[in-house]
Short mmCIF file of C-alpha atoms in Angstrom, two decimals:
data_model
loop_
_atom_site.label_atom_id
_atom_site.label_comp_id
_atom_site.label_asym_id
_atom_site.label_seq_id
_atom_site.Cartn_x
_atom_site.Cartn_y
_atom_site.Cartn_z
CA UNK L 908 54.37 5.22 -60.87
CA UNK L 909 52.90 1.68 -60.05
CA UNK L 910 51.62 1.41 -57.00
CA UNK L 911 50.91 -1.75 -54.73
CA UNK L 912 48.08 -1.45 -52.51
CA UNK L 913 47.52 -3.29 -49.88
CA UNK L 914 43.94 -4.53 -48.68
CA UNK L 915 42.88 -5.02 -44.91
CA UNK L 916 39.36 -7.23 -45.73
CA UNK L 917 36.53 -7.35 -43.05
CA UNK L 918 37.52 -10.39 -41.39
CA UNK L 919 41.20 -8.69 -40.45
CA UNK L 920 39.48 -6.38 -38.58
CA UNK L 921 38.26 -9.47 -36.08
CA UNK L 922 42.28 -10.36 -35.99
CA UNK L 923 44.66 -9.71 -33.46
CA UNK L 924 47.67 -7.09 -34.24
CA UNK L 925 50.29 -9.50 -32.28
CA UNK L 926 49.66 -12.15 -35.09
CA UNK L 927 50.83 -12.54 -38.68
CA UNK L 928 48.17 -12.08 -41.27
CA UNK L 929 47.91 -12.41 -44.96
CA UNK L 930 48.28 -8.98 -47.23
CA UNK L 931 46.23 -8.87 -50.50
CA UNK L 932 48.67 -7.38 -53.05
CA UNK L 933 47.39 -6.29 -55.99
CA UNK L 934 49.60 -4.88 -59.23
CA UNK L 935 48.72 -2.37 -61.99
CA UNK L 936 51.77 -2.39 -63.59
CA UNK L 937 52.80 -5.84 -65.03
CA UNK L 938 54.71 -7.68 -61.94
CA UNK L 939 54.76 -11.35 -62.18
CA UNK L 940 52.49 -13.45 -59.46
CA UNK L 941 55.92 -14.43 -58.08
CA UNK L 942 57.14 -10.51 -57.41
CA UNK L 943 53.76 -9.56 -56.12
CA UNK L 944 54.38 -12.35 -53.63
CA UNK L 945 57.70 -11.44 -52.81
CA UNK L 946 56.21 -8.14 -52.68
CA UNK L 947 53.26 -9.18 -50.11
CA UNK L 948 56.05 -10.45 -47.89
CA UNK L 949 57.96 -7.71 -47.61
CA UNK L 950 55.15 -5.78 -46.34
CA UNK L 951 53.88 -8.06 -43.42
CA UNK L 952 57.24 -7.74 -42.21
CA UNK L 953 58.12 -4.14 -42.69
CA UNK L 954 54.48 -3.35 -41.17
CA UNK L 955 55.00 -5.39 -38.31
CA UNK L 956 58.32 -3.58 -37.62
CA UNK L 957 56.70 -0.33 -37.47
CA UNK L 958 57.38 1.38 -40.94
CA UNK L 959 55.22 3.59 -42.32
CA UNK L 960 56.53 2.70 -45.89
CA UNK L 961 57.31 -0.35 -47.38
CA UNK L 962 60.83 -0.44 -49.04
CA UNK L 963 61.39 -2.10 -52.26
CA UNK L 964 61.87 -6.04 -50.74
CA UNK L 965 63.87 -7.01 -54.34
CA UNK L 966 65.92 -5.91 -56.64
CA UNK L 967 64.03 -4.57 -59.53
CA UNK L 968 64.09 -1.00 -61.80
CA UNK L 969 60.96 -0.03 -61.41
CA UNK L 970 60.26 2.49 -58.61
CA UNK L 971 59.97 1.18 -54.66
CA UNK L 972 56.25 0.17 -54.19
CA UNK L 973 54.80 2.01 -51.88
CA UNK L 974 52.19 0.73 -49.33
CA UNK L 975 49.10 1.74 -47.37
CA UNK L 976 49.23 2.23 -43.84
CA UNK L 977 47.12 -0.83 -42.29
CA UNK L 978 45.18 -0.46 -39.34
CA UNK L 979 46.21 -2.33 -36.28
CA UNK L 980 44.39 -5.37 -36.39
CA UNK L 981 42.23 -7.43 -33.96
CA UNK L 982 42.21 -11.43 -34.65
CA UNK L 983 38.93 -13.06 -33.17
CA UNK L 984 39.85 -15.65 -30.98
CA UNK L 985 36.98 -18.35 -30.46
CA UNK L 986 38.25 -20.03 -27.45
CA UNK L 987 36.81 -17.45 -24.73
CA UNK L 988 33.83 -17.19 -26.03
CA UNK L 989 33.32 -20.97 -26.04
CA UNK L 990 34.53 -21.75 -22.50
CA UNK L 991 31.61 -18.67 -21.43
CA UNK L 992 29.28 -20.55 -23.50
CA UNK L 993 30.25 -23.96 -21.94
CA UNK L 994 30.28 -22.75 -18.31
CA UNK L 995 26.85 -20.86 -18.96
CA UNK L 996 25.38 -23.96 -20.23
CA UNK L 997 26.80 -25.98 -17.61
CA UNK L 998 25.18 -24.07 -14.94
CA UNK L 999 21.97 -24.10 -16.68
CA UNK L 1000 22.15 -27.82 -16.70
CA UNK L 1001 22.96 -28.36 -13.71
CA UNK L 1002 19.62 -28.08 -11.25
CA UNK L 1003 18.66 -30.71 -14.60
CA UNK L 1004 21.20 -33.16 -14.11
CA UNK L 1005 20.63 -33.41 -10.02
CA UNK L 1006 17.00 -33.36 -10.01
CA UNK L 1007 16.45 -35.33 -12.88
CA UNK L 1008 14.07 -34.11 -14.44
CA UNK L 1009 10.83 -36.70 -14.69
CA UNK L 1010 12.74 -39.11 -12.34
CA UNK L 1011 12.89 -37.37 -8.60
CA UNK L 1012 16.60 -38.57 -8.77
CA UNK L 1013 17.35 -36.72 -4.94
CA UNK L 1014 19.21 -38.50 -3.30
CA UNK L 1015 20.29 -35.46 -0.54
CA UNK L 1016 17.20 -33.03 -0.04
CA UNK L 1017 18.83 -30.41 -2.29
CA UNK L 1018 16.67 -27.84 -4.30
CA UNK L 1019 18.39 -25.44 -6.73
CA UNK L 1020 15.27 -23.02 -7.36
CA UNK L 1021 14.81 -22.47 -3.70
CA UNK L 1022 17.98 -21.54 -1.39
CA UNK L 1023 16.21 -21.56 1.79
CA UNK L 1024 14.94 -24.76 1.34
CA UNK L 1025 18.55 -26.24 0.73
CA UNK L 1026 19.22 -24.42 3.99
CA UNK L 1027 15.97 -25.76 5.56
CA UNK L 1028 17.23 -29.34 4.23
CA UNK L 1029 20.66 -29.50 5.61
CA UNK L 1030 20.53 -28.11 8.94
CA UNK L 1031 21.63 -30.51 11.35
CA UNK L 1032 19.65 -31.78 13.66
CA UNK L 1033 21.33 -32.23 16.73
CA UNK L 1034 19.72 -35.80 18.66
CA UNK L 1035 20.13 -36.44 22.27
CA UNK L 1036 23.63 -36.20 23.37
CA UNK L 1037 24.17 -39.71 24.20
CA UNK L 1038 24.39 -42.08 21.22
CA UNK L 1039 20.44 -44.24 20.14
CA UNK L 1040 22.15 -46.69 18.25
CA UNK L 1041 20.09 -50.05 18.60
CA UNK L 1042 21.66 -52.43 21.73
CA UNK L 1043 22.60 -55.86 20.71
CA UNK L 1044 21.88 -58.57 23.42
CA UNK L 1045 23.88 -59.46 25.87
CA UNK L 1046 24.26 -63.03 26.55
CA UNK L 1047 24.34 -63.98 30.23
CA UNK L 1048 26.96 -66.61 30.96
CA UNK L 1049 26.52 -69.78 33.44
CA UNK L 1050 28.13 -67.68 36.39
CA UNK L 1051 25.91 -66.17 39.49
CA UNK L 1052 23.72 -63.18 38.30
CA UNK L 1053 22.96 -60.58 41.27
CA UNK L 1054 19.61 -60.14 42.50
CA UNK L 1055 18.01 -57.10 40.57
CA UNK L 1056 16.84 -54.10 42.74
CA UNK L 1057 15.19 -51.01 41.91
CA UNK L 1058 15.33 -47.52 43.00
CA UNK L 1059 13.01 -44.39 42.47
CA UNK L 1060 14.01 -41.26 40.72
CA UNK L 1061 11.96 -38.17 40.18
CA UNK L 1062 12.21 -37.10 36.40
CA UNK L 1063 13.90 -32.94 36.27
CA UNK L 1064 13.16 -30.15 33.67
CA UNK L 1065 15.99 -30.91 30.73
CA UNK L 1066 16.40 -34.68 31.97
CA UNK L 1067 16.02 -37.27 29.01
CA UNK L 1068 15.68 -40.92 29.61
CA UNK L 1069 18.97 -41.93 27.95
CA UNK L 1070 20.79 -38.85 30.28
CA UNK L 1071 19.15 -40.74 32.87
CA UNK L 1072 20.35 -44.07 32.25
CA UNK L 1073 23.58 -43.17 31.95
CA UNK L 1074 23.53 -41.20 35.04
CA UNK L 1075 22.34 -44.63 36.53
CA UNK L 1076 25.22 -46.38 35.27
CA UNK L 1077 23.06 -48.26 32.37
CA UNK L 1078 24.40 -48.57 28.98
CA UNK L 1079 20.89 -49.18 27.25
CA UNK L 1080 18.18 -46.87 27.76
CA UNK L 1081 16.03 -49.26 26.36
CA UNK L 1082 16.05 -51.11 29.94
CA UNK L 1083 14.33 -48.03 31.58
CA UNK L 1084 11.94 -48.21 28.53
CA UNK L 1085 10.64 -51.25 29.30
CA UNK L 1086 10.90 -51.42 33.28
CA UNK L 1087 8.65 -48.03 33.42
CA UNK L 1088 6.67 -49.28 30.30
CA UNK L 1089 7.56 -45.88 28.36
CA UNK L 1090 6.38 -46.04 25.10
CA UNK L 1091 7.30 -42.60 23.39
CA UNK L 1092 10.58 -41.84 25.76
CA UNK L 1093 9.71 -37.98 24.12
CA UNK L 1094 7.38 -37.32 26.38
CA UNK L 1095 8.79 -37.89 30.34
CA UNK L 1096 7.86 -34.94 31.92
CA UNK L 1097 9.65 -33.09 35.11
CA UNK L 1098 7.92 -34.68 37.99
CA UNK L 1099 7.18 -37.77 36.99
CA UNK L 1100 8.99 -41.16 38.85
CA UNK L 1101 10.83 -43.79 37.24
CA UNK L 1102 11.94 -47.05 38.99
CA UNK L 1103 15.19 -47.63 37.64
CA UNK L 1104 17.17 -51.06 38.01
CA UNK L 1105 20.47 -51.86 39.61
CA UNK L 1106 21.06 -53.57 36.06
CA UNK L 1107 20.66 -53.46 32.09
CA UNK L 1108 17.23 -55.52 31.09
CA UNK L 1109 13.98 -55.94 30.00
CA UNK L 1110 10.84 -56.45 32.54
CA UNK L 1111 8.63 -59.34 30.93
CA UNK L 1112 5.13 -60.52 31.44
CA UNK L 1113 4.65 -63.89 31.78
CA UNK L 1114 1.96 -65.38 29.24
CA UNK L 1115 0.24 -68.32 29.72
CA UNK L 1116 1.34 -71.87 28.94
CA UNK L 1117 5.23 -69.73 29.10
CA UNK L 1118 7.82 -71.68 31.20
CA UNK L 1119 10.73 -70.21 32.18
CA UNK L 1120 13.35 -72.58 30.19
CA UNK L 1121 11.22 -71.36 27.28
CA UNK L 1122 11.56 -67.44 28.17
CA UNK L 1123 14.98 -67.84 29.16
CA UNK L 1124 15.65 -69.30 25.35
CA UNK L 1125 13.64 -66.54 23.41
CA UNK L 1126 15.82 -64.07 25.33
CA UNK L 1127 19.13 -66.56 24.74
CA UNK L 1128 19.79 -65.90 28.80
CA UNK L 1129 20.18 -69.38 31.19
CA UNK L 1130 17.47 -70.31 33.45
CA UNK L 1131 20.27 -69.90 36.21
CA UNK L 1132 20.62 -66.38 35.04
CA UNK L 1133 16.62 -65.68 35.45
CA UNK L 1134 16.46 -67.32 38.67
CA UNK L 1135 18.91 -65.76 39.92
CA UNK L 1136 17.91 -62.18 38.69
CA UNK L 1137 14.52 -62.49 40.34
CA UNK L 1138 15.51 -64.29 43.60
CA UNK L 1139 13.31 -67.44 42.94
CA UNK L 1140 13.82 -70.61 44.13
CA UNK L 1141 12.18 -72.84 41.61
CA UNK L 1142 10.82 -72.18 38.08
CA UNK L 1143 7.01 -72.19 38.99
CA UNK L 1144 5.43 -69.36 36.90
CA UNK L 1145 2.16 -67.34 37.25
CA UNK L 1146 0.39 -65.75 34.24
CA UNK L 1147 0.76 -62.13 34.38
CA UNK L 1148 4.01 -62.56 36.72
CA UNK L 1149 6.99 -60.10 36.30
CA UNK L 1150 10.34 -60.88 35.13
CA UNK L 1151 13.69 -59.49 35.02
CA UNK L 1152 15.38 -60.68 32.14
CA UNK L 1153 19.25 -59.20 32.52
CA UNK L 1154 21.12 -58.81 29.18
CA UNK L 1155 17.99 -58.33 27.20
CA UNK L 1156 17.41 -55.43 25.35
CA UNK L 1157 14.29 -54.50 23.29
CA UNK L 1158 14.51 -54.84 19.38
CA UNK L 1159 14.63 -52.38 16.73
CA UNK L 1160 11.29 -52.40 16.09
CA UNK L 1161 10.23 -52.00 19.65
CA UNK L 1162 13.16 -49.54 20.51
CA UNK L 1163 12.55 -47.29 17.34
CA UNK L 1164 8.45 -46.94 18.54
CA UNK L 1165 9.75 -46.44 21.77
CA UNK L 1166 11.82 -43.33 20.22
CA UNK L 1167 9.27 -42.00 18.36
CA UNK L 1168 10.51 -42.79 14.95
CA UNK L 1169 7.68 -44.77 13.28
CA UNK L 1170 5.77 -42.83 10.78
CA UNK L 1171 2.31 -43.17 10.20
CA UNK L 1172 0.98 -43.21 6.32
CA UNK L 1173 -0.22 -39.31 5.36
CA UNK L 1174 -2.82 -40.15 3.90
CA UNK L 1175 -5.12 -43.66 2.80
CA UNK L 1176 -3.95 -44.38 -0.35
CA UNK L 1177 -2.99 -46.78 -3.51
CA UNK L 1178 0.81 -47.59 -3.88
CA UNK L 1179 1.67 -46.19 -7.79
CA UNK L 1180 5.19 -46.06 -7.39
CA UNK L 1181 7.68 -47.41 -5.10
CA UNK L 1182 10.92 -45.95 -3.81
CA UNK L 1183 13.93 -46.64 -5.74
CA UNK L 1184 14.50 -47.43 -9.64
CA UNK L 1185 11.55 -47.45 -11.88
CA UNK L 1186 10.46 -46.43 -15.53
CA UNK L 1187 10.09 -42.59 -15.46
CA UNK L 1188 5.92 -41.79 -16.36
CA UNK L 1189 6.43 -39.40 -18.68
CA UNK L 1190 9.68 -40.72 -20.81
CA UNK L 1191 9.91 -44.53 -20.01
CA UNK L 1192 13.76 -44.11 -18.68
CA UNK L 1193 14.54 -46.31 -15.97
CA UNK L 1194 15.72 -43.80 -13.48
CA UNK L 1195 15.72 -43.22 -9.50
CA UNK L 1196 12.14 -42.61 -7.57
CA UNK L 1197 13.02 -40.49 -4.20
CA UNK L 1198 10.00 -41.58 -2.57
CA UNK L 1199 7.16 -43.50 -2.69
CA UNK L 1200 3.97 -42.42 -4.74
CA UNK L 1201 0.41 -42.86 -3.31
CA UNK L 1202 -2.75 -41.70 -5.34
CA UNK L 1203 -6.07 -40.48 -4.04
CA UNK L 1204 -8.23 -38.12 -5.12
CA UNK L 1205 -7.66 -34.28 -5.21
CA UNK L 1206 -7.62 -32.59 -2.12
CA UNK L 1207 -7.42 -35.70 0.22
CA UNK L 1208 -6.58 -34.91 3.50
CA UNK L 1209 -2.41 -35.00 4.19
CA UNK L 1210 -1.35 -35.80 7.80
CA UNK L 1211 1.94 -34.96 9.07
CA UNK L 1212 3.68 -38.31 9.67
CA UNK L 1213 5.42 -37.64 12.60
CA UNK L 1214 5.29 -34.75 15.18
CA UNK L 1215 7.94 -32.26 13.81
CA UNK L 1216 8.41 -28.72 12.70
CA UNK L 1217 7.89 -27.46 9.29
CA UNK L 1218 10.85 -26.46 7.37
CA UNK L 1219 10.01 -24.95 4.33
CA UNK L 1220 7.01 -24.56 2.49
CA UNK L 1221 6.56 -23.54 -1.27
CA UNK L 1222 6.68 -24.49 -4.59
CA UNK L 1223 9.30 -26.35 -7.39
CA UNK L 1224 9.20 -27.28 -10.17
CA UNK L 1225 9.66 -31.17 -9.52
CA UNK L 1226 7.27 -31.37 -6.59
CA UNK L 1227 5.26 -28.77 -7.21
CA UNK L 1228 3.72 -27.26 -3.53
CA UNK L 1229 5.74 -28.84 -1.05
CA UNK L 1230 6.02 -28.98 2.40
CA UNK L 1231 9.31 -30.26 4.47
CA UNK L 1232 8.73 -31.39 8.01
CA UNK L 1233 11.55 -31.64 10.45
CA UNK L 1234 11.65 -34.13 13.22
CA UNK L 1235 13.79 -35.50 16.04
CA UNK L 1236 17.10 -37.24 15.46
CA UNK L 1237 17.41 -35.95 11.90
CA UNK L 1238 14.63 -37.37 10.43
CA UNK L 1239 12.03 -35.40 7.45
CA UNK L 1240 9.70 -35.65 5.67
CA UNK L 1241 8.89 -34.09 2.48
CA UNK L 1242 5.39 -33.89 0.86
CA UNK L 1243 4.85 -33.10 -2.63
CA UNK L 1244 2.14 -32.42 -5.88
CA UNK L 1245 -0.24 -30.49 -3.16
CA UNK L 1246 -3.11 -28.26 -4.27
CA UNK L 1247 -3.26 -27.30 -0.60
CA UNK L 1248 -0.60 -26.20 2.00
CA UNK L 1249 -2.31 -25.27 5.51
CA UNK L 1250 1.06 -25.22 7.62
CA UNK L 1251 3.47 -22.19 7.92
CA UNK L 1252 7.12 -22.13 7.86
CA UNK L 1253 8.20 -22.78 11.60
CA UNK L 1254 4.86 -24.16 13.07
CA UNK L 1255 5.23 -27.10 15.40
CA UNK L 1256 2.38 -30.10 14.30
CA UNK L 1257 2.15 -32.99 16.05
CA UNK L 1258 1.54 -36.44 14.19
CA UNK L 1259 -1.65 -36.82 12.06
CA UNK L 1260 -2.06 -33.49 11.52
CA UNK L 1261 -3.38 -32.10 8.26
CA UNK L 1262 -0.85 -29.90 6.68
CA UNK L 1263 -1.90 -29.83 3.01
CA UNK L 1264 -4.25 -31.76 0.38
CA UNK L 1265 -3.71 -34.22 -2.63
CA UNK L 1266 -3.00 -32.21 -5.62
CA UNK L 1267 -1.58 -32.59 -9.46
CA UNK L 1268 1.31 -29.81 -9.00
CA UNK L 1269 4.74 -29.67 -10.52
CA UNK L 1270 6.29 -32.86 -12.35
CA UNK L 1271 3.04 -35.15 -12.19
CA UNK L 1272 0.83 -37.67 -13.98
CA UNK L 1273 -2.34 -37.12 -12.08
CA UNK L 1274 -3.62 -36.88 -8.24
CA UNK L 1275 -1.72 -38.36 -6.00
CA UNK L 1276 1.38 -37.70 -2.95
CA UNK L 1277 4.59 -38.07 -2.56
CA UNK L 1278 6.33 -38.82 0.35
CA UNK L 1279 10.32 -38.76 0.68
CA UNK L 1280 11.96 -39.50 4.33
CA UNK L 1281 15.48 -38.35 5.23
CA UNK L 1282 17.40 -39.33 7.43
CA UNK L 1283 20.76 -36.72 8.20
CA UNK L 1284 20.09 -35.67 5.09
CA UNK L 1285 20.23 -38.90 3.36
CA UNK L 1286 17.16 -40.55 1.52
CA UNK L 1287 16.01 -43.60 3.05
CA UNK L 1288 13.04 -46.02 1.72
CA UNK L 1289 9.74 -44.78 3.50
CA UNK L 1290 8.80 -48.26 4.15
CA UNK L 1291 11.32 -48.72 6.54
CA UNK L 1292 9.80 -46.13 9.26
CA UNK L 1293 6.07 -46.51 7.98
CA UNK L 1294 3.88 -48.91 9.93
#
């Protein structure tokens, strides 16, 4: 009897059972190619109906052909394996493609190696309750301006100056700034008096050679406005005299010192790299500089830039030892490439402070620091706090 066998090779085994496959026929007996064909046919579909023998699938006087029982199959399919691969690699890539490698290219204080520094890093940090945005001027018109009077009030545990001001019916804490000459508003302390003014304002010294059409002009306020205020009766000025400018309010600059939000430089040392887009030191690719980059020699003393509590301290890969300081009204400061850290997670410092030393750690070209600011969370250029 002639018998047609069929062949399962090693790559059916990696095929699945629910789809059609190719049977190898081979013939002993003299069938043409085109009846071992017809032949291979007629098993794929009696096997796939769930015969144990293959009937004869033609006409033809030789005996039926009988068949080998195949095993179920398995087909490899590629496509899970791939999307694994693609989602294993894109989570590998990922800390990569946010840090940047080479580049510092942070633009939220986010690190991937260390969760509790990404916790450290976006806690809020809840400001005053009433709202420090700067105070534009307010222009006094022509009209009569009210004499300004003052009143006493004896500073309580929990009181802050803005609460204060408000309390006082003043929309611009800045006036009780300048009127009690406060110049970190921080640091009132329960007990302490204030004078506050029936009126928003600045209190001004009068310099010498200063008239008051000239003050009143710097301050864009009339001179009917500052007369009035002040309860004079001509514009005769003394050096060293006080004024009561109404309207005014005290500039950024003045209002952010004020607030405690000028940083001093950590340490004394050469500018390398500014903040923003630069040529990356190690592969030449113009790519974005978190920070600002000064260089000084290893272990350099590193001052804490603003009174604050530290965050986080540790290592990555990027920064090498590290050490996040938080401050008031959202503000911090990060400090990287240390060889030294001398601050512990939670410690209060107050500014100028050593915290750490100049080192070479993590992603670095030689000695030097760098500094990042946040503000909310958000990177902002150093240079704009510094002075």
């Amino acid at each position: 009897m002639d018998i047609i066998t069929y062949h399962a090779s090693d790559m059916d085994i990696l095929q699945s059972d629910s789809m059609p496959f190719s049977a190898q026929i081979t013939h002993k007996s003299g069938y043409t190619g085109g009846q071992a064909r017809q032949a291979a046919v007629a098993a794929d579909m009696r096997f796939f109906s769930g015969f144990d023998e293959v009937r004869s699938a033609y006409t033809h006087t030789k005996p039926p052909a009988t068949f080998n029982r195949a095993v179920p199959l398995i087909r490899f399919n590629p496509l899970p394996f791939l999307l694994v691969f693609s989602i294993l690699y894109a989570l590998l890539a990922l800390p990569l493609l946010r840090t940047g490698v080479g580049s510092y290219s942070i633009r939220t204080m986010t690190f991937n190696e260390e969760p509790s520094s990404s916790r450290a890093l976006h806690s809020y940090i809840f400001p005053e309750q009433e709202n420090f945005t700067d105070q534009e001027a307010v222009t006094a018109t022509d009209g009569y301006v009210s004499t300004v009077t003052f009143k006493d009030y004896t500073v309580k545990k929990g009181d802050t100056v803005s609460g204060i001001a408000s309390q006082a019916g003043l929309r611009n804490f800045g006036t009780l700034l300048s009127v009690n000459n406060i110049d970190n508003a921080r640091r009132i302390s329960a007990g302490q008096v204030l004078r506050i003014p029936s009126m928003d304002g600045l209190l001004y010294t009068v310099k010498k050679n200063e008239t008051l059409a000239g003050i009143a002009a710097a301050h864009n306020v009339t001179v009917t406005a500052l007369l009035d205020a002040n309860d004079l009766t001509n514009e005769t000025l003394a050096v060293g005299q006080k004024l009561f400018i109404p309207g005014a309010s005290l500039s950024s600059f003045e209002l952010r010192k004020a607030l405690g939000e000028l940083f001093i430089y950590p340490i004394h040392g050469r500018l390398t790299s500014p903040f923003g887009y630069r040529s990356d030191p190690f592969t030449g690719v113009r790519s974005f500089h978190s920070g600002v980059d000064l260089a000084a020699p290893t272990g350099t003393s590193v001052k804490a830039t603003l009174d604050g509590r530290i965050a986080e301290t540790g290592f990555n890969r990027i920064f090498g030892n590290y050490i996040i300081i938080t401050h008031d009204r959202g503000y911090q400061s990060l400090y990287g490439h240390l060889s030294a850290i001398y601050v512990k997670r939670g410690q209060y410092v107050t500014q100028g402070a050593v915290v750490g030393a100049v080192g070479n750690t993590g992603y670095s070209t030689g000695p030097h620091l760098h500094l990042s600011i946040y503000k909310n969370g958000r990177l902002i250029n150093p240079f704009s706090v510094l002075k």
